[in-house]
């Protein structure tokens, strides 16, 4: 059984989403993990467009860039197909999915059939984190254009049996403007950690 883990944080050891993914992974008892860190090693930003363009160019006339982009798209699609389960740590940046995640989604889709359910019925834990708070009643209610998108792609398009773990106020202690929310943030962190551990235990029972 192989588990695909994808991380997208740009914050290295300070990443809240990586911390949550680590909690999930530690429950898997040493199951084989295929790792891709698209935050630390981003996919080429132009690869998706190049892979799409290649479809309109006869194979014998394709450039080296065309061949490389098509091969990369196929590699990403194959990683998803081969996975028995997945841990996806995909944080919220600038009110939506990061460029790293969008490029990964787009390229993987380019490497498969239209609408292919790469993760059909497979258990997948998506961990997403937000620096502030975007829930009902907050000043930025409705500004989260990340979480529903992740549900649509991973759950609806790719067909995963999806568990979503969320954490807000990760910038409390970093941004002084959020100091008033220290206690709330601590409760949210604890709840998210508990949810990640439980998701890891559930995943372990299935892989």
Short mmCIF file of N, CA, C and O in Angstrom, two decimals, residues 30-169:
data_model
loop_
_atom_site.label_atom_id
_atom_site.label_comp_id
_atom_site.label_asym_id
_atom_site.label_seq_id
_atom_site.Cartn_x
_atom_site.Cartn_y
_atom_site.Cartn_z
N UNK A 30 4.51 3.68 9.64
CA UNK A 30 5.60 3.39 8.71
C UNK A 30 5.15 2.92 7.34
O UNK A 30 5.94 2.32 6.59
N UNK A 31 3.90 3.19 6.96
CA UNK A 31 3.43 2.84 5.61
C UNK A 31 4.28 3.57 4.57
O UNK A 31 4.74 4.69 4.81
N UNK A 32 4.52 2.97 3.42
CA UNK A 32 5.32 3.63 2.39
C UNK A 32 4.68 4.95 1.95
O UNK A 32 3.47 4.99 1.71
N UNK A 33 5.49 5.99 1.89
CA UNK A 33 5.01 7.32 1.53
C UNK A 33 5.73 7.79 0.26
O UNK A 33 6.96 7.77 0.18
N UNK A 34 4.96 8.19 -0.73
CA UNK A 34 5.51 8.86 -1.92
C UNK A 34 5.33 10.36 -1.69
O UNK A 34 4.21 10.83 -1.48
N UNK A 35 6.43 11.10 -1.69
CA UNK A 35 6.38 12.51 -1.29
C UNK A 35 6.60 13.45 -2.48
O UNK A 35 7.45 13.21 -3.33
N UNK A 36 5.83 14.53 -2.47
CA UNK A 36 6.06 15.61 -3.42
C UNK A 36 5.79 16.92 -2.68
O UNK A 36 4.68 17.14 -2.18
N UNK A 37 6.80 17.78 -2.61
CA UNK A 37 6.64 19.07 -1.93
C UNK A 37 6.64 20.17 -2.97
O UNK A 37 7.69 20.65 -3.40
N UNK A 38 5.44 20.58 -3.37
CA UNK A 38 5.32 21.57 -4.44
C UNK A 38 5.50 22.99 -3.94
O UNK A 38 5.56 23.92 -4.76
N UNK A 39 5.63 23.16 -2.62
CA UNK A 39 5.96 24.48 -2.08
C UNK A 39 7.47 24.69 -2.08
O UNK A 39 7.97 25.74 -2.48
N UNK A 40 8.21 23.67 -1.64
CA UNK A 40 9.67 23.76 -1.60
C UNK A 40 10.30 23.56 -2.98
O UNK A 40 11.34 24.15 -3.29
N UNK A 41 9.68 22.73 -3.80
CA UNK A 41 10.17 22.46 -5.16
C UNK A 41 9.01 22.66 -6.14
O UNK A 41 8.38 21.69 -6.59
N UNK A 42 8.70 23.92 -6.45
CA UNK A 42 7.52 24.20 -7.28
C UNK A 42 7.62 23.60 -8.68
O UNK A 42 8.71 23.49 -9.25
N UNK A 43 6.49 23.22 -9.20
CA UNK A 43 6.42 22.78 -10.59
C UNK A 43 6.57 23.99 -11.50
O UNK A 43 6.20 25.10 -11.13
N UNK A 44 7.12 23.82 -12.69
CA UNK A 44 7.31 24.96 -13.60
C UNK A 44 5.98 25.64 -13.92
O UNK A 44 5.00 24.97 -14.30
N UNK A 45 5.93 26.95 -13.77
CA UNK A 45 4.68 27.67 -13.93
C UNK A 45 4.13 27.61 -15.35
O UNK A 45 2.92 27.73 -15.57
N UNK A 46 5.02 27.40 -16.32
CA UNK A 46 4.57 27.38 -17.73
C UNK A 46 4.31 25.97 -18.25
O UNK A 46 3.92 25.80 -19.41
N UNK A 47 4.49 24.97 -17.41
CA UNK A 47 4.40 23.59 -17.90
C UNK A 47 2.99 23.21 -18.32
O UNK A 47 2.79 22.47 -19.29
N UNK A 48 1.98 23.70 -17.59
CA UNK A 48 0.61 23.34 -17.94
C UNK A 48 0.25 23.85 -19.33
O UNK A 48 -0.25 23.09 -20.17
N UNK A 49 0.52 25.13 -19.58
CA UNK A 49 0.21 25.68 -20.90
C UNK A 49 0.97 24.95 -22.00
O UNK A 49 0.41 24.66 -23.07
N UNK A 50 2.21 24.61 -21.74
CA UNK A 50 3.02 23.91 -22.74
C UNK A 50 2.47 22.51 -23.00
O UNK A 50 2.42 22.05 -24.14
N UNK A 51 2.04 21.82 -21.94
CA UNK A 51 1.46 20.48 -22.11
C UNK A 51 0.17 20.54 -22.91
O UNK A 51 -0.09 19.68 -23.76
N UNK A 52 -0.67 21.54 -22.65
CA UNK A 52 -1.91 21.69 -23.40
C UNK A 52 -1.62 22.02 -24.86
O UNK A 52 -2.23 21.45 -25.78
N UNK A 53 -0.68 22.91 -25.10
CA UNK A 53 -0.32 23.28 -26.47
C UNK A 53 0.19 22.07 -27.26
O UNK A 53 -0.05 21.96 -28.47
N UNK A 54 0.86 21.16 -26.57
CA UNK A 54 1.43 19.99 -27.25
C UNK A 54 0.36 19.15 -27.91
O UNK A 54 0.61 18.49 -28.93
N UNK A 55 -0.85 19.16 -27.37
CA UNK A 55 -1.93 18.37 -27.94
C UNK A 55 -2.31 18.83 -29.34
O UNK A 55 -2.92 18.08 -30.11
N UNK A 56 -1.95 20.05 -29.68
CA UNK A 56 -2.29 20.62 -30.98
C UNK A 56 -1.11 20.58 -31.96
O UNK A 56 -1.19 21.14 -33.05
N UNK A 57 -0.04 19.93 -31.54
CA UNK A 57 1.17 19.86 -32.37
C UNK A 57 1.45 18.39 -32.68
O UNK A 57 1.52 17.57 -31.76
N UNK A 58 1.61 18.02 -33.93
CA UNK A 58 1.96 16.63 -34.26
C UNK A 58 3.21 16.20 -33.49
O UNK A 58 4.13 16.99 -33.29
N UNK A 59 3.23 14.95 -33.02
CA UNK A 59 4.31 14.47 -32.16
C UNK A 59 5.69 14.74 -32.75
O UNK A 59 6.63 15.12 -32.04
N UNK A 60 5.81 14.56 -34.09
CA UNK A 60 7.12 14.73 -34.71
C UNK A 60 7.57 16.19 -34.76
O UNK A 60 8.75 16.48 -35.01
N UNK A 61 6.64 17.11 -34.49
CA UNK A 61 6.99 18.53 -34.53
C UNK A 61 7.05 19.17 -33.14
O UNK A 61 7.28 20.37 -33.02
N UNK A 62 6.84 18.36 -32.13
CA UNK A 62 6.87 18.92 -30.77
C UNK A 62 8.29 19.27 -30.36
O UNK A 62 9.25 18.57 -30.70
N UNK A 63 8.38 20.35 -29.57
CA UNK A 63 9.68 20.78 -29.05
C UNK A 63 10.06 19.95 -27.83
O UNK A 63 9.23 19.21 -27.28
N UNK A 64 11.30 20.11 -27.39
CA UNK A 64 11.73 19.44 -26.17
C UNK A 64 10.88 19.91 -24.99
O UNK A 64 10.55 19.12 -24.09
N UNK A 65 10.50 21.19 -24.99
CA UNK A 65 9.65 21.71 -23.92
C UNK A 65 8.29 21.02 -23.93
O UNK A 65 7.73 20.71 -22.86
N UNK A 66 7.75 20.79 -25.12
CA UNK A 66 6.48 20.06 -25.21
C UNK A 66 6.60 18.66 -24.60
O UNK A 66 5.77 18.25 -23.79
N UNK A 67 7.64 17.95 -25.00
CA UNK A 67 7.83 16.58 -24.50
C UNK A 67 8.01 16.57 -22.98
O UNK A 67 7.45 15.70 -22.29
N UNK A 68 8.79 17.52 -22.45
CA UNK A 68 9.04 17.57 -21.01
C UNK A 68 7.76 17.85 -20.23
O UNK A 68 7.49 17.24 -19.19
N UNK A 69 6.95 18.79 -20.75
CA UNK A 69 5.72 19.15 -20.05
C UNK A 69 4.72 18.00 -20.08
O UNK A 69 4.06 17.71 -19.07
N UNK A 70 4.60 17.34 -21.22
CA UNK A 70 3.68 16.20 -21.31
C UNK A 70 4.13 15.07 -20.38
O UNK A 70 3.30 14.43 -19.71
N UNK A 71 5.44 14.83 -20.32
CA UNK A 71 5.96 13.79 -19.43
C UNK A 71 5.70 14.12 -17.97
O UNK A 71 5.32 13.24 -17.18
N UNK A 72 5.87 15.39 -17.60
CA UNK A 72 5.62 15.80 -16.22
C UNK A 72 4.14 15.65 -15.87
O UNK A 72 3.80 15.15 -14.79
N UNK A 73 3.27 16.06 -16.76
CA UNK A 73 1.84 15.91 -16.53
C UNK A 73 1.48 14.43 -16.33
O UNK A 73 0.71 14.08 -15.43
N UNK A 74 2.05 13.57 -17.15
CA UNK A 74 1.80 12.14 -17.02
C UNK A 74 2.33 11.58 -15.71
O UNK A 74 1.70 10.71 -15.09
N UNK A 75 3.49 12.08 -15.28
CA UNK A 75 4.07 11.63 -14.01
C UNK A 75 3.17 11.97 -12.84
O UNK A 75 2.94 11.15 -11.94
N UNK A 76 2.63 13.19 -12.82
CA UNK A 76 1.75 13.61 -11.73
C UNK A 76 0.46 12.80 -11.74
O UNK A 76 -0.04 12.39 -10.68
N UNK A 77 -0.09 12.58 -12.93
CA UNK A 77 -1.31 11.77 -13.03
C UNK A 77 -1.04 10.35 -12.54
O UNK A 77 -1.86 9.77 -11.81
N UNK A 78 0.10 9.78 -12.90
CA UNK A 78 0.43 8.42 -12.49
C UNK A 78 0.61 8.32 -10.97
O UNK A 78 0.26 7.29 -10.38
N UNK A 79 1.17 9.36 -10.34
CA UNK A 79 1.31 9.34 -8.88
C UNK A 79 -0.05 9.24 -8.20
O UNK A 79 -0.22 8.51 -7.22
N UNK A 80 -1.01 9.97 -8.73
CA UNK A 80 -2.36 9.93 -8.16
C UNK A 80 -3.01 8.57 -8.40
O UNK A 80 -3.62 7.99 -7.50
N UNK A 81 -2.88 8.05 -9.61
CA UNK A 81 -3.48 6.75 -9.93
C UNK A 81 -2.90 5.64 -9.06
O UNK A 81 -3.60 4.72 -8.64
N UNK A 82 -1.58 5.71 -8.81
CA UNK A 82 -0.89 4.64 -8.09
C UNK A 82 -1.13 4.68 -6.58
O UNK A 82 -0.93 3.68 -5.90
N UNK A 83 -1.57 5.83 -6.08
CA UNK A 83 -1.75 5.96 -4.64
C UNK A 83 -2.95 5.16 -4.15
O UNK A 83 -4.01 5.14 -4.79
N UNK A 84 -2.79 4.51 -3.01
CA UNK A 84 -3.91 3.84 -2.36
C UNK A 84 -4.64 4.79 -1.42
O UNK A 84 -5.79 4.54 -1.04
N UNK A 85 -3.95 5.87 -1.04
CA UNK A 85 -4.50 6.90 -0.16
C UNK A 85 -3.62 8.14 -0.32
O UNK A 85 -2.55 8.07 -0.93
N UNK A 86 -4.08 9.26 0.23
CA UNK A 86 -3.28 10.48 0.08
C UNK A 86 -3.45 11.39 1.28
O UNK A 86 -4.51 11.42 1.93
N UNK A 87 -2.37 12.12 1.56
CA UNK A 87 -2.35 13.19 2.56
C UNK A 87 -1.96 14.45 1.79
O UNK A 87 -0.86 14.52 1.23
N UNK A 88 -2.86 15.42 1.76
CA UNK A 88 -2.62 16.63 0.97
C UNK A 88 -2.65 17.85 1.89
O UNK A 88 -3.71 18.23 2.40
N UNK A 89 -1.49 18.46 2.11
CA UNK A 89 -1.37 19.63 2.98
C UNK A 89 -1.34 20.87 2.09
O UNK A 89 -0.29 21.23 1.54
N UNK A 90 -2.49 21.52 1.95
CA UNK A 90 -2.68 22.56 0.94
C UNK A 90 -3.21 23.84 1.60
O UNK A 90 -4.43 24.06 1.67
N UNK A 91 -2.33 24.71 2.07
CA UNK A 91 -2.77 25.90 2.80
C UNK A 91 -3.41 26.96 1.91
O UNK A 91 -3.20 26.99 0.70
N UNK A 92 -4.15 27.83 2.56
CA UNK A 92 -4.82 28.98 1.96
C UNK A 92 -3.81 30.12 1.86
O UNK A 92 -3.16 30.47 2.84
N UNK A 93 -3.67 30.70 0.67
CA UNK A 93 -2.80 31.87 0.48
C UNK A 93 -3.55 32.93 -0.31
O UNK A 93 -4.13 32.63 -1.37
N UNK A 94 -3.52 34.17 0.18
CA UNK A 94 -4.10 35.29 -0.56
C UNK A 94 -5.53 35.00 -1.03
O UNK A 94 -5.89 35.25 -2.18
N UNK A 95 -6.30 34.43 -0.12
CA UNK A 95 -7.74 34.21 -0.30
C UNK A 95 -8.10 33.06 -1.23
O UNK A 95 -9.27 32.88 -1.57
N UNK A 96 -7.13 32.25 -1.63
CA UNK A 96 -7.45 31.14 -2.50
C UNK A 96 -6.38 30.07 -2.46
O UNK A 96 -5.54 30.04 -1.55
N UNK A 97 -6.40 29.17 -3.46
CA UNK A 97 -5.35 28.16 -3.57
C UNK A 97 -4.08 28.83 -4.06
O UNK A 97 -4.13 29.79 -4.83
N UNK A 98 -2.95 28.33 -3.65
CA UNK A 98 -1.69 28.93 -4.08
C UNK A 98 -1.39 28.56 -5.53
O UNK A 98 -1.95 27.62 -6.09
N UNK A 99 -0.48 29.32 -6.13
CA UNK A 99 -0.08 29.02 -7.51
C UNK A 99 0.51 27.61 -7.61
O UNK A 99 0.34 26.93 -8.62
N UNK A 100 1.18 27.16 -6.54
CA UNK A 100 1.78 25.83 -6.56
C UNK A 100 0.72 24.75 -6.68
O UNK A 100 0.87 23.79 -7.45
N UNK A 101 -0.36 24.91 -5.91
CA UNK A 101 -1.43 23.92 -5.91
C UNK A 101 -2.18 23.96 -7.24
O UNK A 101 -2.49 22.92 -7.82
N UNK A 102 -2.49 25.16 -7.71
CA UNK A 102 -3.23 25.28 -8.97
C UNK A 102 -2.43 24.67 -10.12
O UNK A 102 -2.99 23.97 -10.99
N UNK A 103 -1.12 24.90 -10.14
CA UNK A 103 -0.28 24.30 -11.19
C UNK A 103 -0.30 22.78 -11.10
O UNK A 103 -0.40 22.09 -12.12
N UNK A 104 -0.23 22.26 -9.87
CA UNK A 104 -0.27 20.81 -9.68
C UNK A 104 -1.60 20.23 -10.16
O UNK A 104 -1.63 19.25 -10.91
N UNK A 105 -2.70 20.84 -9.74
CA UNK A 105 -4.02 20.39 -10.21
C UNK A 105 -4.09 20.40 -11.73
O UNK A 105 -4.50 19.42 -12.35
N UNK A 106 -3.72 21.52 -12.33
CA UNK A 106 -3.86 21.68 -13.78
C UNK A 106 -3.00 20.67 -14.54
O UNK A 106 -3.45 20.06 -15.52
N UNK A 107 -1.77 20.51 -14.10
CA UNK A 107 -0.86 19.59 -14.79
C UNK A 107 -1.33 18.13 -14.64
O UNK A 107 -1.30 17.37 -15.61
N UNK A 108 -1.76 17.76 -13.44
CA UNK A 108 -2.23 16.39 -13.24
C UNK A 108 -3.43 16.11 -14.14
O UNK A 108 -3.52 15.05 -14.77
N UNK A 109 -4.34 17.07 -14.24
CA UNK A 109 -5.51 16.89 -15.10
C UNK A 109 -5.10 16.80 -16.56
O UNK A 109 -5.68 16.01 -17.33
N UNK A 110 -4.08 17.56 -16.94
CA UNK A 110 -3.59 17.49 -18.32
C UNK A 110 -2.98 16.13 -18.63
O UNK A 110 -2.96 15.70 -19.79
N UNK A 111 -2.50 15.45 -17.58
CA UNK A 111 -1.89 14.14 -17.77
C UNK A 111 -2.87 12.98 -17.79
O UNK A 111 -2.47 11.83 -17.98
N UNK A 112 -4.14 13.28 -17.57
CA UNK A 112 -5.15 12.22 -17.55
C UNK A 112 -6.24 12.46 -18.57
O UNK A 112 -6.15 13.37 -19.40
N UNK A 113 -7.27 11.62 -18.50
CA UNK A 113 -8.43 11.81 -19.36
C UNK A 113 -9.31 12.91 -18.77
O UNK A 113 -9.26 13.20 -17.58
N UNK A 114 -10.10 13.53 -19.61
CA UNK A 114 -10.97 14.60 -19.15
C UNK A 114 -11.92 14.09 -18.06
O UNK A 114 -12.66 13.14 -18.26
N UNK A 115 -11.84 14.73 -16.87
CA UNK A 115 -12.69 14.33 -15.76
C UNK A 115 -12.28 13.05 -15.07
O UNK A 115 -13.06 12.49 -14.29
N UNK A 116 -11.08 12.57 -15.32
CA UNK A 116 -10.64 11.29 -14.73
C UNK A 116 -10.65 11.35 -13.21
O UNK A 116 -10.13 12.28 -12.60
N UNK A 117 -11.21 10.32 -12.61
CA UNK A 117 -11.28 10.22 -11.15
C UNK A 117 -10.03 9.51 -10.64
O UNK A 117 -10.04 8.32 -10.32
N UNK A 118 -8.95 10.27 -10.53
CA UNK A 118 -7.67 9.70 -10.13
C UNK A 118 -7.73 9.00 -8.77
O UNK A 118 -7.00 8.04 -8.52
N UNK A 119 -8.56 9.51 -7.87
CA UNK A 119 -8.59 9.03 -6.49
C UNK A 119 -9.94 8.38 -6.16
O UNK A 119 -10.38 8.38 -5.01
N UNK A 120 -10.56 7.78 -7.14
CA UNK A 120 -11.93 7.28 -7.00
C UNK A 120 -12.08 6.32 -5.82
O UNK A 120 -11.52 5.22 -5.80
N UNK A 121 -12.82 6.76 -4.80
CA UNK A 121 -13.09 5.94 -3.64
C UNK A 121 -11.94 5.79 -2.66
O UNK A 121 -12.07 5.11 -1.64
N UNK A 122 -10.82 6.40 -2.94
CA UNK A 122 -9.64 6.25 -2.07
C UNK A 122 -9.72 7.24 -0.90
O UNK A 122 -10.18 8.36 -1.06
N UNK A 123 -9.25 6.82 0.28
CA UNK A 123 -9.27 7.73 1.42
C UNK A 123 -8.22 8.82 1.27
O UNK A 123 -7.04 8.54 1.02
N UNK A 124 -8.63 10.05 1.40
CA UNK A 124 -7.74 11.20 1.25
C UNK A 124 -8.01 12.19 2.37
O UNK A 124 -9.16 12.55 2.63
N UNK A 125 -6.94 12.61 3.03
CA UNK A 125 -7.05 13.66 4.05
C UNK A 125 -6.46 14.94 3.47
O UNK A 125 -5.29 14.97 3.07
N UNK A 126 -7.29 15.98 3.39
CA UNK A 126 -6.83 17.30 2.97
C UNK A 126 -6.73 18.18 4.20
O UNK A 126 -7.68 18.29 4.98
N UNK A 127 -5.55 18.79 4.38
CA UNK A 127 -5.32 19.66 5.53
C UNK A 127 -5.10 21.07 5.00
O UNK A 127 -4.21 21.30 4.17
N UNK A 128 -5.94 21.99 5.44
CA UNK A 128 -5.79 23.36 4.96
C UNK A 128 -5.80 24.32 6.14
O UNK A 128 -6.50 24.09 7.14
N UNK A 129 -5.01 25.37 6.05
CA UNK A 129 -4.82 26.30 7.16
C UNK A 129 -4.97 27.73 6.65
O UNK A 129 -4.65 28.04 5.51
N UNK A 130 -5.45 28.59 7.56
CA UNK A 130 -5.66 30.00 7.21
C UNK A 130 -5.09 30.88 8.30
O UNK A 130 -5.27 30.62 9.49
N UNK A 131 -4.43 31.96 7.91
CA UNK A 131 -3.79 32.84 8.88
C UNK A 131 -4.77 33.59 9.74
O UNK A 131 -4.53 33.82 10.93
N UNK A 132 -5.90 33.99 9.15
CA UNK A 132 -6.94 34.69 9.89
C UNK A 132 -8.16 33.82 10.06
O UNK A 132 -8.07 32.59 10.02
N UNK A 133 -9.31 34.48 10.24
CA UNK A 133 -10.57 33.75 10.39
C UNK A 133 -11.55 34.24 9.35
O UNK A 133 -11.70 35.46 9.15
N UNK A 134 -12.25 33.31 8.71
CA UNK A 134 -13.10 33.65 7.56
C UNK A 134 -14.50 33.07 7.69
O UNK A 134 -15.24 33.00 6.72
N UNK A 135 -14.89 32.68 8.89
CA UNK A 135 -16.18 32.05 9.10
C UNK A 135 -17.33 33.05 9.15
O UNK A 135 -17.12 34.28 9.12
N UNK A 136 -18.56 32.55 9.24
CA UNK A 136 -19.74 33.40 9.32
C UNK A 136 -19.62 34.40 10.48
O UNK A 136 -19.22 34.04 11.59
N UNK A 137 -19.96 35.64 10.18
CA UNK A 137 -19.92 36.68 11.20
C UNK A 137 -18.60 37.40 11.31
O UNK A 137 -18.51 38.44 11.99
N UNK A 138 -17.55 36.89 10.67
CA UNK A 138 -16.26 37.57 10.70
C UNK A 138 -16.23 38.64 9.60
O UNK A 138 -16.98 38.57 8.62
N UNK A 139 -15.34 39.63 9.72
CA UNK A 139 -15.27 40.68 8.70
C UNK A 139 -14.98 40.15 7.30
O UNK A 139 -15.37 40.78 6.31
N UNK A 140 -14.32 39.01 7.20
CA UNK A 140 -13.98 38.47 5.89
C UNK A 140 -14.71 37.16 5.59
O UNK A 140 -14.22 36.32 4.86
N UNK A 141 -15.89 37.05 6.12
CA UNK A 141 -16.77 35.94 5.74
C UNK A 141 -16.97 35.98 4.23
O UNK A 141 -17.30 37.02 3.65
N UNK A 142 -16.77 34.83 3.56
CA UNK A 142 -16.93 34.77 2.12
C UNK A 142 -15.66 35.01 1.33
O UNK A 142 -15.66 34.90 0.10
N UNK A 143 -14.57 35.34 2.02
CA UNK A 143 -13.30 35.61 1.33
C UNK A 143 -12.47 34.34 1.12
O UNK A 143 -11.45 34.38 0.46
N UNK A 144 -12.89 33.24 1.69
CA UNK A 144 -12.14 31.98 1.53
C UNK A 144 -12.54 31.32 0.20
O UNK A 144 -13.60 30.71 0.09
N UNK A 145 -11.69 31.47 -0.80
CA UNK A 145 -11.93 30.87 -2.11
C UNK A 145 -11.04 29.64 -2.32
O UNK A 145 -10.79 29.25 -3.46
N UNK A 146 -10.61 29.07 -1.22
CA UNK A 146 -9.71 27.92 -1.24
C UNK A 146 -10.43 26.63 -0.89
O UNK A 146 -10.35 25.64 -1.65
N UNK A 147 -11.13 26.61 0.22
CA UNK A 147 -11.62 25.36 0.78
C UNK A 147 -12.65 24.67 -0.11
O UNK A 147 -12.56 23.46 -0.36
N UNK A 148 -13.62 25.40 -0.62
CA UNK A 148 -14.61 24.79 -1.50
C UNK A 148 -13.96 24.29 -2.79
O UNK A 148 -14.36 23.26 -3.34
N UNK A 149 -12.96 25.02 -3.27
CA UNK A 149 -12.26 24.59 -4.49
C UNK A 149 -11.56 23.25 -4.25
O UNK A 149 -11.61 22.36 -5.10
N UNK A 150 -10.92 23.11 -3.10
CA UNK A 150 -10.27 21.84 -2.77
C UNK A 150 -11.29 20.70 -2.72
O UNK A 150 -11.03 19.60 -3.23
N UNK A 151 -12.44 20.96 -2.12
CA UNK A 151 -13.49 19.93 -2.09
C UNK A 151 -13.93 19.55 -3.50
O UNK A 151 -14.12 18.37 -3.80
N UNK A 152 -14.10 20.55 -4.35
CA UNK A 152 -14.58 20.28 -5.71
C UNK A 152 -13.57 19.42 -6.48
O UNK A 152 -13.95 18.45 -7.14
N UNK A 153 -12.30 19.78 -6.42
CA UNK A 153 -11.31 19.05 -7.22
C UNK A 153 -11.04 17.68 -6.62
O UNK A 153 -11.16 16.65 -7.30
N UNK A 154 -10.66 17.64 -5.35
CA UNK A 154 -10.23 16.37 -4.74
C UNK A 154 -11.41 15.43 -4.54
O UNK A 154 -11.31 14.23 -4.82
N UNK A 155 -12.52 15.96 -4.07
CA UNK A 155 -13.67 15.11 -3.79
C UNK A 155 -14.55 14.87 -5.00
O UNK A 155 -14.81 13.72 -5.37
N UNK A 156 -15.00 15.94 -5.63
CA UNK A 156 -15.99 15.80 -6.70
C UNK A 156 -15.38 15.37 -8.04
O UNK A 156 -15.91 14.50 -8.71
N UNK A 157 -14.27 16.00 -8.42
CA UNK A 157 -13.67 15.68 -9.72
C UNK A 157 -12.82 14.42 -9.63
O UNK A 157 -12.95 13.50 -10.45
N UNK A 158 -11.95 14.35 -8.63
CA UNK A 158 -11.05 13.21 -8.52
C UNK A 158 -11.67 12.04 -7.78
O UNK A 158 -11.10 10.94 -7.76
N UNK A 159 -12.83 12.23 -7.15
CA UNK A 159 -13.59 11.12 -6.59
C UNK A 159 -13.13 10.60 -5.25
O UNK A 159 -13.53 9.51 -4.83
N UNK A 160 -12.29 11.34 -4.54
CA UNK A 160 -11.75 10.85 -3.27
C UNK A 160 -12.82 10.72 -2.20
O UNK A 160 -13.81 11.45 -2.18
N UNK A 161 -12.61 9.78 -1.30
CA UNK A 161 -13.37 9.70 -0.05
C UNK A 161 -12.67 10.68 0.90
O UNK A 161 -11.68 10.35 1.54
N UNK A 162 -13.18 11.89 0.94
CA UNK A 162 -12.44 13.03 1.48
C UNK A 162 -12.72 13.29 2.95
O UNK A 162 -13.87 13.34 3.38
N UNK A 163 -11.63 13.49 3.70
CA UNK A 163 -11.70 14.03 5.06
C UNK A 163 -10.97 15.36 5.05
O UNK A 163 -9.81 15.44 4.63
N UNK A 164 -11.64 16.42 5.48
CA UNK A 164 -11.06 17.77 5.48
C UNK A 164 -10.76 18.19 6.91
O UNK A 164 -11.63 18.15 7.77
N UNK A 165 -9.51 18.60 7.14
CA UNK A 165 -9.10 19.13 8.44
C UNK A 165 -8.68 20.58 8.23
O UNK A 165 -7.82 20.86 7.39
N UNK A 166 -9.28 21.49 9.00
CA UNK A 166 -9.01 22.91 8.83
C UNK A 166 -8.49 23.52 10.14
O UNK A 166 -8.88 23.11 11.22
N UNK A 167 -7.64 24.53 9.99
CA UNK A 167 -7.19 25.31 11.14
C UNK A 167 -7.11 26.78 10.75
O UNK A 167 -6.56 27.11 9.69
N UNK A 168 -7.66 27.64 11.59
CA UNK A 168 -7.61 29.08 11.35
C UNK A 168 -6.73 29.77 12.39
O UNK A 168 -6.23 29.15 13.32
N UNK A 169 -6.51 31.08 12.17
CA UNK A 169 -5.74 31.94 13.07
C UNK A 169 -4.31 31.45 13.26
O UNK A 169 -3.74 31.57 14.35
#
